[in-house]
Amino acid sequence: MTPMSTEGERTAKPAAPAGRSGPTARRAVVGRLSWGLADQAASSMTNFAVGVYVARSLGLAAFGAFSLAWVTYGVVLSVSRGMATDPLVVRFSGVPDASWRGAVARASGTSLGVGAAAGAVCLALGPALGGQVGSAFACLGVLLPGLLLQDAWRYSFFAAGTGRKAFVNDLVWGVALVPAMVCAARVGTVAAFVVAWGASAAVAAAYGCLQSGILPRPTGARAWLSEHRDLGYRYLVENTCVSGASQLRAYGLGAIAGVGAVGVIRGAELLLGPFLAVLMGLSLVTVAEAARVLRRAPHRLGPFCLLLGGGQAAAALLWGGALLLLPDRAGALVLGDVWHAAAELIVPATLGVAGAGLGTGAAAGLRALAAARRSLRSQLFASACYVGGGLGGAAAAGTVGSAWGVAAATLLGSAVWWLQLRSALRERHHHPIREVRTP
């Protein structure tokens, strides 16, 4: 039996009733994707506002320290998603409510456990690192459980097809951020901004419990990990490759070109913030929808993924073109002193985001097919290219060289994702997956 058929047996679900096909099903898909886009817009605006506010308030060096804490959070978030919420979306999208509720309680409990464990490590590292970076890490350690639980609710709501609740939850986080950031600005330290960002996420996490009527069950984490280890551990490695590659690039760039260079890269990313945020949380919507397409019309999965990836790439290119027309005065108003250095990176950063957007379409298809081996293989290659291109470019030409190296690496990685999806679709055609119901 091929790897695809082995991995797919536990994921495939029965086809939807005939009454759900046609225009009604298309309207349902459009509705769910619309809430997904609205949620990502709220998330994008929140991340963009935080980044801009911190950059303008702290200056280049301190913003670099804040960015290192942000990147570290991204690594831990990837661990939580791989172990807890990625399997939830793949296996519990569109299932009966009782199955969904039980799965959500265990998956969100797993996220809390990951946050507590990683938070303890950050707390221990804080005093050892010292300075602004050390204080940022110590504060992050306290706040990680709430940050991860908030993300778990978003995944859970999209798995249930209720993206509106995820959107509202992100709005709650955004509203809570406003007074928190004002207070942090009065204090004027990196640690204060980390606390403001994480504490407001904890407010949204608590509200998620009210929205769902579910309390996380950390005691169910061991059972959850055991039941979904065939997907979870591969997704864990795959996700940590993404965030770990970003962290290695950030730390390496800081060592090669200084902490200020990390702030410049982060500033360029902020200019493309809406698309980076969409890419970071894309599986909230696309994997669930790709899984539904696979169950109802398997022959449409390839075109669906191509439309998804191509649309994102085109939108990123349009956004990048608009940024090139932005007057220096407007850019300085947004990013302050960071603008002039970040503006030099708009073209390579745009190409990198476009390449990543194209690749996410193929990644969604591989996850819907539960082709974890192929997905992991693609991500390992893409991450190795990302680190190599980013650090090799930094050694050759500093910050600008790092940006161009990452752009080339991302486009190459995207090509590998699509080759793997094409092979997986051919494999599925020749080895149909036996359908079973999710317990």
Short mmCIF file of N, CA and C in Angstrom, two decimals, residues 73 76-77 80-86 88-89 100 103-115 144-160 162 165-166 169-170 173 201 204-205 208-209 211-212 214-217 224 284:
data_model
loop_
_atom_site.label_atom_id
_atom_site.label_comp_id
_atom_site.label_asym_id
_atom_site.label_seq_id
_atom_site.Cartn_x
_atom_site.Cartn_y
_atom_site.Cartn_z
N TYR A 73 7.63 33.40 19.66
CA TYR A 73 6.21 33.04 19.78
C TYR A 73 5.75 32.27 18.55
N VAL A 76 6.74 28.59 18.87
CA VAL A 76 5.90 27.86 19.82
C VAL A 76 4.49 27.67 19.26
N LEU A 77 3.98 28.68 18.57
CA LEU A 77 2.67 28.58 17.94
C LEU A 77 2.65 27.45 16.92
N SER A 80 2.31 24.16 18.72
CA SER A 80 0.94 23.96 19.18
C SER A 80 0.02 23.56 18.03
N ARG A 81 0.17 24.22 16.89
CA ARG A 81 -0.68 23.88 15.75
C ARG A 81 -0.40 22.47 15.25
N GLY A 82 0.86 22.11 15.16
CA GLY A 82 1.19 20.78 14.65
C GLY A 82 0.67 19.67 15.55
N MET A 83 0.77 19.84 16.87
CA MET A 83 0.38 18.80 17.80
C MET A 83 -1.12 18.80 18.11
N ALA A 84 -1.74 19.98 18.06
CA ALA A 84 -3.12 20.09 18.53
C ALA A 84 -4.11 20.45 17.44
N THR A 85 -3.96 21.62 16.82
CA THR A 85 -5.05 22.14 16.00
C THR A 85 -4.99 21.75 14.53
N ASP A 86 -3.82 21.43 13.99
CA ASP A 86 -3.79 20.94 12.61
C ASP A 86 -4.52 19.60 12.48
N LEU A 88 -6.86 18.60 14.36
CA LEU A 88 -8.27 18.93 14.61
C LEU A 88 -8.95 19.37 13.32
N VAL A 89 -8.32 20.27 12.56
CA VAL A 89 -8.92 20.78 11.33
C VAL A 89 -9.03 19.69 10.28
N TRP A 100 -17.09 17.01 17.57
CA TRP A 100 -16.32 18.26 17.53
C TRP A 100 -16.02 18.78 18.92
N ALA A 103 -13.39 16.73 20.73
CA ALA A 103 -12.07 16.95 20.12
C ALA A 103 -11.52 18.32 20.49
N VAL A 104 -12.37 19.34 20.49
CA VAL A 104 -11.92 20.69 20.82
C VAL A 104 -11.43 20.78 22.26
N ALA A 105 -12.13 20.14 23.18
CA ALA A 105 -11.70 20.17 24.58
C ALA A 105 -10.29 19.60 24.73
N ARG A 106 -10.02 18.49 24.05
CA ARG A 106 -8.69 17.87 24.17
C ARG A 106 -7.64 18.65 23.39
N ALA A 107 -7.99 19.15 22.19
CA ALA A 107 -7.02 19.89 21.39
C ALA A 107 -6.64 21.21 22.06
N SER A 108 -7.63 21.94 22.59
CA SER A 108 -7.32 23.20 23.27
C SER A 108 -6.54 22.95 24.56
N GLY A 109 -6.83 21.84 25.23
CA GLY A 109 -6.04 21.47 26.41
C GLY A 109 -4.60 21.18 26.04
N THR A 110 -4.40 20.56 24.88
CA THR A 110 -3.04 20.30 24.40
C THR A 110 -2.31 21.60 24.12
N SER A 111 -3.00 22.58 23.53
CA SER A 111 -2.39 23.88 23.28
C SER A 111 -1.97 24.56 24.58
N LEU A 112 -2.82 24.47 25.60
CA LEU A 112 -2.46 25.04 26.90
C LEU A 112 -1.21 24.38 27.47
N GLY A 113 -1.14 23.06 27.33
CA GLY A 113 0.03 22.34 27.83
C GLY A 113 1.30 22.76 27.12
N VAL A 114 1.22 22.92 25.80
CA VAL A 114 2.38 23.38 25.04
C VAL A 114 2.80 24.78 25.50
N GLY A 115 1.81 25.65 25.73
CA GLY A 115 2.12 27.00 26.19
C GLY A 115 2.79 27.02 27.55
N LEU A 144 2.43 32.97 27.19
CA LEU A 144 2.28 32.01 26.10
C LEU A 144 1.01 31.16 26.19
N PRO A 145 0.62 30.64 27.36
CA PRO A 145 -0.62 29.81 27.39
C PRO A 145 -1.83 30.54 26.82
N GLY A 146 -2.02 31.81 27.20
CA GLY A 146 -3.16 32.56 26.68
C GLY A 146 -3.06 32.81 25.20
N LEU A 147 -1.87 33.12 24.70
CA LEU A 147 -1.67 33.34 23.27
C LEU A 147 -2.03 32.09 22.46
N LEU A 148 -1.59 30.92 22.93
CA LEU A 148 -1.85 29.68 22.19
C LEU A 148 -3.31 29.27 22.28
N LEU A 149 -3.95 29.50 23.43
CA LEU A 149 -5.36 29.14 23.56
C LEU A 149 -6.21 29.99 22.63
N GLN A 150 -5.89 31.27 22.50
CA GLN A 150 -6.65 32.12 21.58
C GLN A 150 -6.57 31.59 20.16
N ASP A 151 -5.39 31.16 19.74
CA ASP A 151 -5.23 30.60 18.40
C ASP A 151 -5.99 29.29 18.25
N ALA A 152 -6.03 28.49 19.31
CA ALA A 152 -6.76 27.21 19.26
C ALA A 152 -8.25 27.42 19.03
N TRP A 153 -8.82 28.47 19.64
CA TRP A 153 -10.24 28.74 19.41
C TRP A 153 -10.49 29.08 17.95
N ARG A 154 -9.60 29.82 17.32
CA ARG A 154 -9.79 30.17 15.92
C ARG A 154 -9.84 28.91 15.05
N TYR A 155 -8.89 28.02 15.25
CA TYR A 155 -8.89 26.76 14.50
C TYR A 155 -10.17 25.98 14.75
N SER A 156 -10.60 25.93 16.01
CA SER A 156 -11.78 25.14 16.37
C SER A 156 -13.03 25.66 15.68
N PHE A 157 -13.19 26.99 15.64
CA PHE A 157 -14.38 27.56 15.01
C PHE A 157 -14.38 27.32 13.51
N PHE A 158 -13.23 27.40 12.88
CA PHE A 158 -13.20 27.14 11.44
C PHE A 158 -13.44 25.67 11.13
N ALA A 159 -12.99 24.78 11.99
CA ALA A 159 -13.27 23.36 11.79
C ALA A 159 -14.78 23.10 11.84
N ALA A 160 -15.47 23.85 12.68
CA ALA A 160 -16.92 23.70 12.80
C ALA A 160 -17.67 24.45 11.71
N THR A 162 -17.86 27.72 11.58
CA THR A 162 -18.42 28.94 12.18
C THR A 162 -17.33 30.01 12.26
N LYS A 165 -17.42 33.29 14.48
CA LYS A 165 -16.97 33.32 15.88
C LYS A 165 -15.47 33.61 15.97
N ALA A 166 -14.71 33.06 15.03
CA ALA A 166 -13.27 33.35 15.01
C ALA A 166 -13.04 34.83 14.75
N ASN A 169 -13.80 36.79 17.84
CA ASN A 169 -12.74 36.60 18.84
C ASN A 169 -11.52 37.46 18.53
N ASP A 170 -11.15 37.55 17.26
CA ASP A 170 -10.03 38.41 16.89
C ASP A 170 -10.35 39.89 17.11
N TRP A 173 -9.75 40.65 20.71
CA TRP A 173 -8.32 40.85 20.95
C TRP A 173 -7.90 42.25 20.51
N ALA A 201 -4.41 39.14 24.35
CA ALA A 201 -4.74 37.83 23.77
C ALA A 201 -5.39 36.93 24.80
N ALA A 204 -9.06 37.59 24.93
CA ALA A 204 -9.77 36.93 23.83
C ALA A 204 -9.86 35.42 24.05
N ALA A 205 -8.82 34.83 24.65
CA ALA A 205 -8.84 33.39 24.93
C ALA A 205 -9.95 33.05 25.92
N GLY A 208 -13.21 33.13 24.25
CA GLY A 208 -13.42 31.95 23.42
C GLY A 208 -14.09 30.81 24.19
N CYS A 209 -13.80 30.71 25.48
CA CYS A 209 -14.47 29.69 26.30
C CYS A 209 -15.97 29.97 26.37
N GLN A 211 -17.71 31.69 24.08
CA GLN A 211 -18.27 31.50 22.74
C GLN A 211 -18.58 30.04 22.46
N SER A 212 -17.66 29.18 22.82
CA SER A 212 -17.79 27.75 22.49
C SER A 212 -18.57 26.97 23.53
N ILE A 214 -17.08 25.55 25.93
CA ILE A 214 -16.16 24.43 26.16
C ILE A 214 -15.00 24.91 27.02
N LEU A 215 -14.62 24.10 27.99
CA LEU A 215 -13.42 24.38 28.77
C LEU A 215 -12.30 23.47 28.28
N PRO A 216 -11.11 24.02 28.06
CA PRO A 216 -9.97 23.18 27.64
C PRO A 216 -9.73 22.07 28.67
N ARG A 217 -9.33 20.90 28.18
CA ARG A 217 -9.09 19.76 29.07
C ARG A 217 -7.63 19.31 28.92
N TRP A 224 -5.01 12.74 23.19
CA TRP A 224 -5.06 13.42 21.89
C TRP A 224 -3.78 13.15 21.09
N LEU A 284 -6.41 27.80 8.76
CA LEU A 284 -7.67 27.95 9.46
C LEU A 284 -8.85 27.75 8.51
#
